[in-house]
mmCIF file of C-alpha atoms and ligand atoms in Angstrom:
data_model
loop_
_atom_site.group_PDB
_atom_site.id
_atom_site.type_symbol
_atom_site.label_atom_id
_atom_site.label_comp_id
_atom_site.label_asym_id
_atom_site.label_seq_id
_atom_site.Cartn_x
_atom_site.Cartn_y
_atom_site.Cartn_z
ATOM 1 C CA MET P 19 -166.106 41.439 103.606
ATOM 2 C CA ASP P 20 -163.805 43.849 105.458
ATOM 3 C CA SER P 21 -161.063 41.519 106.634
ATOM 4 C CA TYR P 22 -158.936 38.679 105.253
ATOM 5 C CA LYS P 23 -156.795 35.835 106.610
ATOM 6 C CA ALA P 24 -153.012 36.181 106.665
ATOM 7 C CA VAL P 25 -149.846 34.984 108.324
ATOM 8 C CA VAL P 26 -148.788 37.975 110.423
ATOM 9 C CA ALA P 27 -145.376 38.237 112.047
ATOM 10 C CA ARG P 28 -145.561 40.466 115.126
ATOM 11 C CA ASP P 29 -143.206 41.431 117.892
ATOM 12 C CA ARG P 30 -144.632 39.405 120.786
ATOM 13 C CA ASN P 31 -142.820 40.271 124.028
ATOM 14 C CA GLY P 32 -139.555 41.104 122.243
ATOM 15 C CA THR P 33 -139.597 38.097 119.911
ATOM 16 C CA VAL P 34 -140.968 38.220 116.379
ATOM 17 C CA SER P 35 -143.019 35.153 115.446
ATOM 18 C CA PRO P 36 -145.659 34.372 112.802
ATOM 19 C CA GLU P 37 -149.305 33.475 113.501
ATOM 20 C CA ILE P 38 -152.525 33.254 111.497
ATOM 21 C CA GLU P 39 -154.723 36.340 111.955
ATOM 22 C CA SER P 40 -157.788 37.974 110.481
ATOM 23 C CA VAL P 41 -156.668 41.479 109.460
ATOM 24 C CA PRO P 42 -158.568 44.487 108.051
ATOM 25 C CA PHE P 43 -158.044 45.356 104.361
ATOM 26 C CA ALA P 44 -156.364 48.571 105.582
ATOM 27 C CA PHE P 45 -153.410 46.277 106.499
ATOM 28 C CA LEU P 46 -152.654 45.996 102.759
ATOM 29 C CA PRO P 47 -150.434 48.671 101.202
ATOM 30 C CA GLU P 48 -152.128 51.083 98.796
ATOM 31 C CA ASN P 49 -150.930 49.877 95.401
ATOM 32 C CA GLU P 50 -152.421 49.580 91.928
ATOM 33 C CA VAL P 51 -153.506 45.935 91.726
ATOM 34 C CA LEU P 52 -155.501 43.910 94.266
ATOM 35 C CA ILE P 53 -155.015 40.158 93.831
ATOM 36 C CA LYS P 54 -156.780 37.206 95.425
ATOM 37 C CA VAL P 55 -153.941 34.819 96.222
ATOM 38 C CA HIS P 56 -154.482 31.154 95.296
ATOM 39 C CA TYR P 57 -150.979 29.756 95.949
ATOM 40 C CA ALA P 58 -147.861 31.062 97.724
ATOM 41 C CA ALA P 59 -144.483 29.307 97.952
ATOM 42 C CA LEU P 60 -142.312 29.124 101.071
ATOM 43 C CA ASN P 61 -138.663 30.186 100.732
ATOM 44 C CA TYR P 62 -135.889 30.363 103.344
ATOM 45 C CA LYS P 63 -136.090 34.145 103.089
ATOM 46 C CA ASP P 64 -139.776 34.017 104.154
ATOM 47 C CA ALA P 65 -138.917 31.940 107.209
ATOM 48 C CA LEU P 66 -136.310 34.557 108.170
ATOM 49 C CA SER P 67 -138.756 37.414 107.565
ATOM 50 C CA GLY P 68 -141.463 35.681 109.628
ATOM 51 C CA ASN P 69 -139.096 35.314 112.548
ATOM 52 C CA GLY P 70 -137.761 38.836 112.801
ATOM 53 C CA HIS P 71 -134.658 38.880 110.564
ATOM 54 C CA THR P 72 -134.256 42.637 110.175
ATOM 55 C CA GLY P 73 -131.863 42.180 107.255
ATOM 56 C CA ILE P 74 -134.974 41.194 105.259
ATOM 57 C CA THR P 75 -137.914 42.964 106.936
ATOM 58 C CA ARG P 76 -137.406 46.226 108.795
ATOM 59 C CA GLU P 77 -140.845 46.760 110.343
ATOM 60 C CA TYR P 78 -143.448 44.557 111.984
ATOM 61 C CA PRO P 79 -146.314 43.584 111.963
ATOM 62 C CA HIS P 80 -145.676 42.107 108.536
ATOM 63 C CA THR P 81 -146.894 39.322 106.236
ATOM 64 C CA PRO P 82 -144.014 37.354 104.647
ATOM 65 C CA GLY P 83 -144.131 35.585 101.261
ATOM 66 C CA VAL P 84 -141.918 36.550 98.289
ATOM 67 C CA ASP P 85 -143.829 34.305 95.828
ATOM 68 C CA ALA P 86 -147.557 34.439 95.061
ATOM 69 C CA ALA P 87 -149.889 33.389 92.248
ATOM 70 C CA GLY P 88 -153.487 34.532 92.077
ATOM 71 C CA VAL P 89 -156.295 36.286 90.257
ATOM 72 C CA VAL P 90 -156.687 40.045 89.713
ATOM 73 C CA VAL P 91 -159.634 41.542 91.634
ATOM 74 C CA ARG P 92 -159.118 45.133 90.476
ATOM 75 C CA ASP P 93 -156.423 47.207 88.773
ATOM 76 C CA ASN P 94 -156.643 50.977 89.329
ATOM 77 C CA ASN P 95 -154.862 51.564 85.980
ATOM 78 C CA GLY P 96 -157.009 49.135 84.003
ATOM 79 C CA ILE P 97 -153.980 47.254 82.628
ATOM 80 C CA PHE P 98 -154.981 43.879 84.130
ATOM 81 C CA MET P 99 -158.611 42.796 83.647
ATOM 82 C CA PRO P 100 -160.363 41.312 86.700
ATOM 83 C CA GLY P 101 -159.980 37.527 86.549
ATOM 84 C CA THR P 102 -156.496 37.600 84.963
ATOM 85 C CA GLU P 103 -154.222 34.928 86.440
ATOM 86 C CA VAL P 104 -150.891 36.441 87.477
ATOM 87 C CA ILE P 105 -147.553 35.522 89.061
ATOM 88 C CA CYS P 106 -145.903 37.928 91.497
ATOM 89 C CA THR P 107 -142.360 37.167 92.648
ATOM 90 C CA SER P 108 -139.359 39.150 93.868
ATOM 91 C CA PHE P 109 -139.201 42.957 93.896
ATOM 92 C CA ASP P 110 -140.274 43.960 97.435
ATOM 93 C CA LEU P 111 -143.105 41.420 97.885
ATOM 94 C CA GLY P 112 -142.833 39.795 101.317
ATOM 95 C CA MET P 113 -139.790 41.877 102.219
ATOM 96 C CA ASN P 114 -141.175 45.265 103.301
ATOM 97 C CA THR P 115 -144.455 44.966 101.350
ATOM 98 C CA ASN P 116 -147.007 42.552 102.833
ATOM 99 C CA GLY P 117 -146.486 39.273 100.990
ATOM 100 C CA GLY P 118 -148.055 36.122 99.651
ATOM 101 C CA PHE P 119 -149.041 34.227 102.812
ATOM 102 C CA ALA P 120 -152.432 35.915 102.826
ATOM 103 C CA GLU P 121 -155.744 35.699 101.008
ATOM 104 C CA TYR P 122 -154.937 39.031 99.303
ATOM 105 C CA ILE P 123 -151.921 41.069 98.162
ATOM 106 C CA CYS P 124 -151.900 44.602 96.715
ATOM 107 C CA VAL P 125 -148.903 45.397 94.475
ATOM 108 C CA PRO P 126 -147.661 47.733 91.713
ATOM 109 C CA ALA P 127 -148.691 46.528 88.217
ATOM 110 C CA LYS P 128 -145.067 46.287 87.060
ATOM 111 C CA TRP P 129 -144.419 43.483 89.570
ATOM 112 C CA LEU P 130 -146.909 41.186 87.800
ATOM 113 C CA ILE P 131 -146.448 38.584 85.071
ATOM 114 C CA PRO P 132 -149.625 37.296 83.394
ATOM 115 C CA LEU P 133 -149.534 33.516 83.755
ATOM 116 C CA PRO P 134 -147.908 32.360 80.485
ATOM 117 C CA ALA P 135 -149.644 29.749 78.279
ATOM 118 C CA GLY P 136 -148.502 26.311 79.393
ATOM 119 C CA MET P 137 -148.048 27.331 83.034
ATOM 120 C CA SER P 138 -150.559 26.678 85.834
ATOM 121 C CA MET P 139 -150.808 28.674 89.057
ATOM 122 C CA PRO P 140 -149.799 25.722 91.282
ATOM 123 C CA LEU P 141 -146.798 24.829 89.082
ATOM 124 C CA SER P 142 -145.686 28.476 89.006
ATOM 125 C CA MET P 143 -145.428 28.346 92.800
ATOM 126 C CA VAL P 144 -143.725 24.942 92.907
ATOM 127 C CA TYR P 145 -141.134 26.651 90.684
ATOM 128 C CA GLY P 146 -141.318 30.096 92.374
ATOM 129 C CA THR P 147 -138.294 32.331 92.837
ATOM 130 C CA ALA P 148 -136.122 29.210 93.225
ATOM 131 C CA ALA P 149 -136.675 27.852 89.688
ATOM 132 C CA TYR P 150 -136.913 31.351 88.255
ATOM 133 C CA THR P 151 -133.456 32.188 89.640
ATOM 134 C CA ALA P 152 -131.989 28.907 88.391
ATOM 135 C CA ALA P 153 -133.504 29.601 84.954
ATOM 136 C CA LEU P 154 -132.064 33.116 84.927
ATOM 137 C CA ALA P 155 -128.640 31.613 85.638
ATOM 138 C CA LEU P 156 -128.925 29.054 82.817
ATOM 139 C CA HIS P 157 -130.221 31.733 80.440
ATOM 140 C CA LYS P 158 -127.140 33.884 81.106
ATOM 141 C CA MET P 159 -124.788 30.886 80.832
ATOM 142 C CA GLU P 160 -126.226 29.945 77.439
ATOM 143 C CA LEU P 161 -125.921 33.556 76.225
ATOM 144 C CA CYS P 162 -122.204 33.122 76.994
ATOM 145 C CA GLY P 163 -122.033 29.939 74.929
ATOM 146 C CA GLN P 164 -122.646 27.171 77.493
ATOM 147 C CA SER P 165 -124.057 24.007 75.905
ATOM 148 C CA PRO P 166 -124.633 20.412 77.043
ATOM 149 C CA GLU P 167 -121.863 19.162 74.714
ATOM 150 C CA MET P 168 -119.232 21.069 76.718
ATOM 151 C CA GLY P 169 -119.616 18.719 79.691
ATOM 152 C CA PRO P 170 -121.146 18.527 83.177
ATOM 153 C CA ILE P 171 -122.466 21.446 85.202
ATOM 154 C CA MET P 172 -121.771 21.458 88.950
ATOM 155 C CA VAL P 173 -124.580 22.702 91.237
ATOM 156 C CA THR P 174 -123.658 23.567 94.841
ATOM 157 C CA GLY P 175 -126.065 23.786 97.794
ATOM 158 C CA ALA P 176 -127.886 21.248 95.660
ATOM 159 C CA SER P 177 -130.537 20.055 98.106
ATOM 160 C CA GLY P 178 -131.731 23.618 98.799
ATOM 161 C CA GLY P 179 -134.578 25.419 97.034
ATOM 162 C CA VAL P 180 -132.548 27.025 94.235
ATOM 163 C CA GLY P 181 -130.104 24.112 94.047
ATOM 164 C CA SER P 182 -132.723 21.410 93.590
ATOM 165 C CA MET P 183 -134.572 23.460 90.961
ATOM 166 C CA ALA P 184 -131.239 24.032 89.149
ATOM 167 C CA VAL P 185 -130.519 20.282 89.128
ATOM 168 C CA ALA P 186 -133.958 19.465 87.684
ATOM 169 C CA LEU P 187 -133.874 22.300 85.131
ATOM 170 C CA LEU P 188 -130.355 21.552 83.867
ATOM 171 C CA SER P 189 -131.151 17.861 83.527
ATOM 172 C CA HIS P 190 -134.358 18.655 81.606
ATOM 173 C CA ALA P 191 -132.396 21.025 79.330
ATOM 174 C CA GLY P 192 -130.057 18.190 78.337
ATOM 175 C CA TYR P 193 -127.092 18.864 80.624
ATOM 176 C CA THR P 194 -125.170 16.284 82.620
ATOM 177 C CA VAL P 195 -125.556 17.491 86.207
ATOM 178 C CA HIS P 196 -123.163 16.981 89.092
ATOM 179 C CA ALA P 197 -124.485 18.018 92.501
ATOM 180 C CA ALA P 198 -122.563 18.960 95.662
ATOM 181 C CA SER P 199 -124.460 18.471 98.898
ATOM 182 C CA GLY P 200 -123.659 18.373 102.599
ATOM 183 C CA LYS P 201 -126.571 15.987 103.225
ATOM 184 C CA SER P 202 -125.474 12.399 102.622
ATOM 185 C CA ASP P 203 -129.082 11.200 103.069
ATOM 186 C CA HIS P 204 -130.204 13.394 100.118
ATOM 187 C CA HIS P 205 -128.077 11.762 97.412
ATOM 188 C CA GLU P 206 -130.941 9.585 96.178
ATOM 189 C CA TYR P 207 -133.287 12.599 96.154
ATOM 190 C CA LEU P 208 -130.790 14.553 94.023
ATOM 191 C CA LYS P 209 -130.395 11.624 91.620
ATOM 192 C CA ASN P 210 -134.193 11.471 91.283
ATOM 193 C CA LEU P 211 -134.113 15.156 90.331
ATOM 194 C CA GLY P 212 -131.625 14.415 87.540
ATOM 195 C CA ALA P 213 -128.089 14.510 88.984
ATOM 196 C CA THR P 214 -125.821 11.796 87.581
ATOM 197 C CA ALA P 215 -123.174 12.271 90.284
ATOM 198 C CA VAL P 216 -123.432 13.611 93.832
ATOM 199 C CA VAL P 217 -120.325 14.707 95.727
ATOM 200 C CA SER P 218 -119.725 16.074 99.220
ATOM 201 C CA ARG P 219 -119.277 19.769 100.062
ATOM 202 C CA GLU P 220 -115.553 19.111 100.679
ATOM 203 C CA ASP P 221 -115.130 18.028 97.045
ATOM 204 C CA VAL P 222 -115.911 21.574 95.914
ATOM 205 C CA ASP P 223 -113.907 23.315 98.643
ATOM 206 C CA ASP P 224 -110.274 23.128 97.444
ATOM 207 C CA GLN P 225 -107.660 23.764 100.137
ATOM 208 C CA SER P 226 -104.534 23.316 97.938
ATOM 209 C CA GLY P 227 -103.954 27.027 97.453
ATOM 210 C CA ARG P 228 -103.219 26.420 93.763
ATOM 211 C CA PRO P 229 -104.513 29.112 91.376
ATOM 212 C CA LEU P 230 -105.881 26.581 88.859
ATOM 213 C CA LEU P 231 -106.985 22.942 89.098
ATOM 214 C CA ARG P 232 -107.467 20.088 86.645
ATOM 215 C CA PRO P 233 -110.856 20.800 84.966
ATOM 216 C CA LYS P 234 -113.701 18.920 86.647
ATOM 217 C CA TRP P 235 -116.789 20.589 85.184
ATOM 218 C CA ALA P 236 -117.738 22.681 82.161
ATOM 219 C CA GLY P 237 -119.752 25.232 84.132
ATOM 220 C CA ALA P 238 -121.377 25.729 87.521
ATOM 221 C CA ILE P 239 -124.301 27.226 89.436
ATOM 222 C CA ASP P 240 -123.232 28.288 92.922
ATOM 223 C CA ASN P 241 -125.453 28.938 95.934
ATOM 224 C CA VAL P 242 -122.670 28.844 98.507
ATOM 225 C CA GLY P 243 -120.042 31.564 97.845
ATOM 226 C CA GLY P 244 -116.634 31.906 99.547
ATOM 227 C CA ASN P 245 -113.969 29.291 98.828
ATOM 228 C CA VAL P 246 -116.522 27.064 97.072
ATOM 229 C CA LEU P 247 -117.072 29.716 94.413
ATOM 230 C CA SER P 248 -113.315 30.185 94.135
ATOM 231 C CA THR P 249 -112.940 26.381 93.656
ATOM 232 C CA LEU P 250 -115.631 26.340 90.960
ATOM 233 C CA LEU P 251 -113.714 28.989 89.007
ATOM 234 C CA LYS P 252 -110.356 27.173 89.363
ATOM 235 C CA ALA P 253 -111.675 23.781 88.225
ATOM 236 C CA CYS P 254 -113.939 24.975 85.394
ATOM 237 C CA ASP P 255 -112.964 23.893 81.901
ATOM 238 C CA ARG P 256 -112.037 26.457 79.236
ATOM 239 C CA ASN P 257 -114.684 29.008 78.236
ATOM 240 C CA GLY P 258 -117.215 27.711 80.754
ATOM 241 C CA SER P 259 -119.542 29.908 82.799
ATOM 242 C CA VAL P 260 -119.951 29.995 86.563
ATOM 243 C CA ALA P 261 -123.159 31.671 87.803
ATOM 244 C CA THR P 262 -123.089 33.103 91.324
ATOM 245 C CA ILE P 263 -126.478 33.090 93.048
ATOM 246 C CA GLY P 264 -126.056 32.696 96.791
ATOM 247 C CA LEU P 265 -123.871 33.151 99.831
ATOM 248 C CA VAL P 266 -125.037 30.515 102.317
ATOM 249 C CA LYS P 267 -121.418 29.928 103.348
ATOM 250 C CA SER P 268 -119.796 33.287 102.699
ATOM 251 C CA PRO P 269 -120.206 36.549 100.761
ATOM 252 C CA GLU P 270 -116.432 36.634 100.135
ATOM 253 C CA LEU P 271 -114.669 35.740 96.924
ATOM 254 C CA ILE P 272 -110.906 35.385 96.992
ATOM 255 C CA THR P 273 -109.531 34.425 93.601
ATOM 256 C CA THR P 274 -106.803 35.231 91.100
ATOM 257 C CA VAL P 275 -107.318 36.412 87.557
ATOM 258 C CA TYR P 276 -105.932 33.111 86.142
ATOM 259 C CA PRO P 277 -109.319 31.392 85.583
ATOM 260 C CA PHE P 278 -110.391 34.420 83.569
ATOM 261 C CA ILE P 279 -107.264 35.281 81.565
ATOM 262 C CA LEU P 280 -105.856 31.765 81.034
ATOM 263 C CA ASN P 281 -109.082 29.728 80.735
ATOM 264 C CA GLY P 282 -111.593 32.344 79.530
ATOM 265 C CA ILE P 283 -114.022 31.550 82.368
ATOM 266 C CA ASN P 284 -117.121 33.778 82.659
ATOM 267 C CA LEU P 285 -118.282 34.730 86.160
ATOM 268 C CA LEU P 286 -121.965 35.640 85.863
ATOM 269 C CA GLY P 287 -123.971 37.518 88.482
ATOM 270 C CA VAL P 288 -127.628 36.573 89.003
ATOM 271 C CA ASP P 289 -130.081 39.021 90.605
ATOM 272 C CA SER P 290 -133.642 37.731 90.468
ATOM 273 C CA ALA P 291 -135.178 40.585 92.472
ATOM 274 C CA GLU P 292 -134.659 43.411 90.012
ATOM 275 C CA THR P 293 -134.621 41.613 86.646
ATOM 276 C CA PRO P 294 -135.776 43.953 83.841
ATOM 277 C CA VAL P 295 -139.453 43.308 83.023
ATOM 278 C CA ALA P 296 -138.851 42.059 79.440
ATOM 279 C CA LEU P 297 -136.300 39.494 80.613
ATOM 280 C CA ARG P 298 -138.616 38.417 83.479
ATOM 281 C CA HIS P 299 -141.363 37.681 80.904
ATOM 282 C CA GLU P 300 -138.898 35.782 78.718
ATOM 283 C CA ILE P 301 -137.708 33.555 81.591
ATOM 284 C CA TRP P 302 -141.275 32.701 82.694
ATOM 285 C CA ARG P 303 -142.211 31.924 79.053
ATOM 286 C CA LYS P 304 -139.230 29.543 78.872
ATOM 287 C CA LEU P 305 -140.267 27.872 82.153
ATOM 288 C CA ALA P 306 -143.752 27.430 80.694
ATOM 289 C CA ALA P 307 -142.495 25.848 77.460
ATOM 290 C CA LYS P 308 -139.094 24.386 76.590
ATOM 291 C CA TRP P 309 -137.830 24.532 80.194
ATOM 292 C CA ARG P 310 -141.075 23.165 81.746
ATOM 293 C CA PHE P 311 -139.442 20.412 83.783
ATOM 294 C CA ALA P 312 -141.213 17.716 85.761
ATOM 295 C CA LEU P 313 -140.441 16.986 89.401
ATOM 296 C CA PRO P 314 -140.791 13.768 91.387
ATOM 297 C CA GLU P 315 -143.750 13.836 93.786
ATOM 298 C CA SER P 316 -141.391 13.951 96.765
ATOM 299 C CA ALA P 317 -140.009 17.330 95.616
ATOM 300 C CA SER P 318 -143.073 19.413 96.489
ATOM 301 C CA GLN P 319 -145.954 19.481 98.957
ATOM 302 C CA PHE P 320 -149.135 21.552 99.094
ATOM 303 C CA VAL P 321 -150.200 22.664 102.572
ATOM 304 C CA SER P 322 -152.820 24.955 104.137
ATOM 305 C CA LEU P 323 -152.036 28.568 105.110
ATOM 306 C CA GLU P 324 -152.478 27.498 108.759
ATOM 307 C CA GLU P 325 -149.472 25.152 108.464
ATOM 308 C CA ILE P 326 -147.067 27.881 107.282
ATOM 309 C CA PRO P 327 -145.981 29.370 110.661
ATOM 310 C CA ASP P 328 -144.882 25.944 111.926
ATOM 311 C CA LEU P 329 -143.186 25.110 108.611
ATOM 312 C CA MET P 330 -141.245 28.389 108.800
ATOM 313 C CA ALA P 331 -139.759 27.293 112.137
ATOM 314 C CA ARG P 332 -138.960 23.838 110.755
ATOM 315 C CA MET P 333 -137.305 25.351 107.677
ATOM 316 C CA LEU P 334 -135.037 27.469 109.893
ATOM 317 C CA ASN P 335 -134.082 24.257 111.730
ATOM 318 C CA GLY P 336 -133.168 22.574 108.427
ATOM 319 C CA GLU P 337 -136.029 20.059 108.848
ATOM 320 C CA THR P 338 -137.779 20.634 105.504
ATOM 321 C CA THR P 339 -137.012 19.317 102.022
ATOM 322 C CA GLY P 340 -138.243 20.324 98.598
ATOM 323 C CA ARG P 341 -140.745 22.991 97.695
ATOM 324 C CA ILE P 342 -143.588 23.894 100.080
ATOM 325 C CA VAL P 343 -146.612 25.681 98.616
ATOM 326 C CA ALA P 344 -149.588 27.097 100.541
ATOM 327 C CA ASP P 345 -152.851 26.302 98.755
ATOM 328 C CA MET P 346 -155.427 28.869 99.942
ATOM 329 C CA SER P 347 -158.337 26.520 99.124
ATOM 330 C CA LYS P 348 -157.147 23.990 101.737
HETATM 331 N N1 NAP C 405 -129.268 35.959 93.510
HETATM 332 C C1 NAP C 405 -130.586 35.819 93.637
HETATM 333 O O1 NAP C 405 -131.378 36.418 92.942
HETATM 334 C C2 NAP C 405 -131.106 34.828 94.641
HETATM 335 C C3 NAP C 405 -132.411 34.309 94.558
HETATM 336 C C4 NAP C 405 -132.808 33.335 95.480
HETATM 337 C C5 NAP C 405 -131.920 32.923 96.476
HETATM 338 N N2 NAP C 405 -130.685 33.500 96.536
HETATM 339 C C6 NAP C 405 -129.684 33.053 97.510
HETATM 340 O O2 NAP C 405 -129.291 31.756 97.097
HETATM 341 C C7 NAP C 405 -128.916 30.977 98.232
HETATM 342 C C8 NAP C 405 -129.723 29.688 98.231
HETATM 343 O O3 NAP C 405 -131.101 29.997 98.469
HETATM 344 P P1 NAP C 405 -132.128 28.823 98.798
HETATM 345 O O4 NAP C 405 -133.470 29.442 98.906
HETATM 346 O O5 NAP C 405 -131.913 27.702 97.843
HETATM 347 O O6 NAP C 405 -131.626 28.407 100.258
HETATM 348 P P2 NAP C 405 -131.807 26.998 100.979
HETATM 349 O O7 NAP C 405 -133.041 26.318 100.530
HETATM 350 O O8 NAP C 405 -131.581 27.246 102.424
HETATM 351 O O9 NAP C 405 -130.580 26.126 100.394
HETATM 352 C C9 NAP C 405 -129.246 26.396 100.651
HETATM 353 C C10 NAP C 405 -128.451 25.099 100.580
HETATM 354 O O10 NAP C 405 -127.057 25.406 100.711
HETATM 355 C C11 NAP C 405 -126.381 24.356 101.406
HETATM 356 N N3 NAP C 405 -125.721 24.926 102.580
HETATM 357 C C12 NAP C 405 -126.307 25.447 103.688
HETATM 358 N N4 NAP C 405 -125.369 25.909 104.540
HETATM 359 C C13 NAP C 405 -124.168 25.673 103.957
HETATM 360 C C14 NAP C 405 -122.801 25.919 104.335
HETATM 361 N N5 NAP C 405 -122.496 26.503 105.478
HETATM 362 N N6 NAP C 405 -121.836 25.545 103.477
HETATM 363 C C15 NAP C 405 -122.123 24.973 102.301
HETATM 364 N N7 NAP C 405 -123.391 24.711 101.888
HETATM 365 C C16 NAP C 405 -124.387 25.056 102.706
HETATM 366 C C17 NAP C 405 -127.454 23.332 101.777
HETATM 367 O O11 NAP C 405 -127.486 22.379 100.737
HETATM 368 P P3 NAP C 405 -126.682 20.998 100.827
HETATM 369 O O12 NAP C 405 -126.968 20.462 102.195
HETATM 370 O O13 NAP C 405 -127.269 20.176 99.734
HETATM 371 O O14 NAP C 405 -125.234 21.301 100.649
HETATM 372 C C18 NAP C 405 -128.747 24.133 101.715
HETATM 373 O O15 NAP C 405 -129.852 23.315 101.444
HETATM 374 C C19 NAP C 405 -129.147 31.878 99.440
HETATM 375 O O16 NAP C 405 -127.926 32.516 99.773
HETATM 376 C C20 NAP C 405 -130.149 32.898 98.935
HETATM 377 O O17 NAP C 405 -130.068 34.108 99.661
HETATM 378 C C21 NAP C 405 -130.266 34.422 95.648
#
């Protein structure tokens, strides 16, 4: 076999769009480990990459896909035995290295996590970078003393990939979860994931101009940024932690020092892409054991690789919900 099937984003008459192609193995980068992909998860970032967002992918043709799970075919360094099941997420996969929406990927060995006991390849992709990032946030919050007894955790951008995984994970870990969402038709979905209260985006976007607010939550996971993050800090109860993950509204943060010096709030940064290898292993082991949370059926769907280009367009139009995973056997 000298070619394999992949989603390839190409510049077609000045517009980058993704299509299914049969490409030669020379299309893969020369790295240490060749992996046969079994499952790959679709993230918003992949939809952007597949449609020419140069902030994510600089050069085309390119195969998107920041999350893949598969089986090692060969490892030039002999670290991974052929047949080993592995997870590959983050680093440069799917950004400027051909990614998971393909029958094969070829990556550096240090990007790989052997599938931990208790985790299956399909579940690892239902979780993907989204659950991994949420877990990294909770891990950091708990290192700073966060516990369920302190009170509810607010999750913003709750119906999104990271947000919905954060709601389900926090609920599984024993926390009371409050979710903020701009989609009024998703409140039931968020309650099924484990949220006990769902509020509107405006409820976490304080316009009073006051430096501190009456405490409303004991901690928070934020996907939104801007004034929402500022509000989360102002209304967080003493000694709580606020984890900043995303910037869907704004990369800005305008705040005072009062939440920090009067209430002892911790503002925690979360960077899933470059997590040190030991911590990456630890988080995946947690997701495979004590943080192995269940999801309602409506929260994930398995599709064929052929369906991915269309789903990328629908994701950019805000028409998708929950986790979408390509199953290469379909
Ligand atoms: N730090 C890291 O390592 C890391 C890792 C992964 C992702 N991220 C970042 O985290 C963020 C979320 O990623 P994702 O994959 O979950 O994205 P996503 O699936 O698109 O979800 C984002 C959610 O944010 C809400 N939202 C969208 N536009 C908004 C606006 N203008 N104002 C307020 N809320 C808005 C929506 O939820 P509601 O309708 O429910 O409000 C949306 O579903 C992104 O910024 C992404 O780049 C960071």
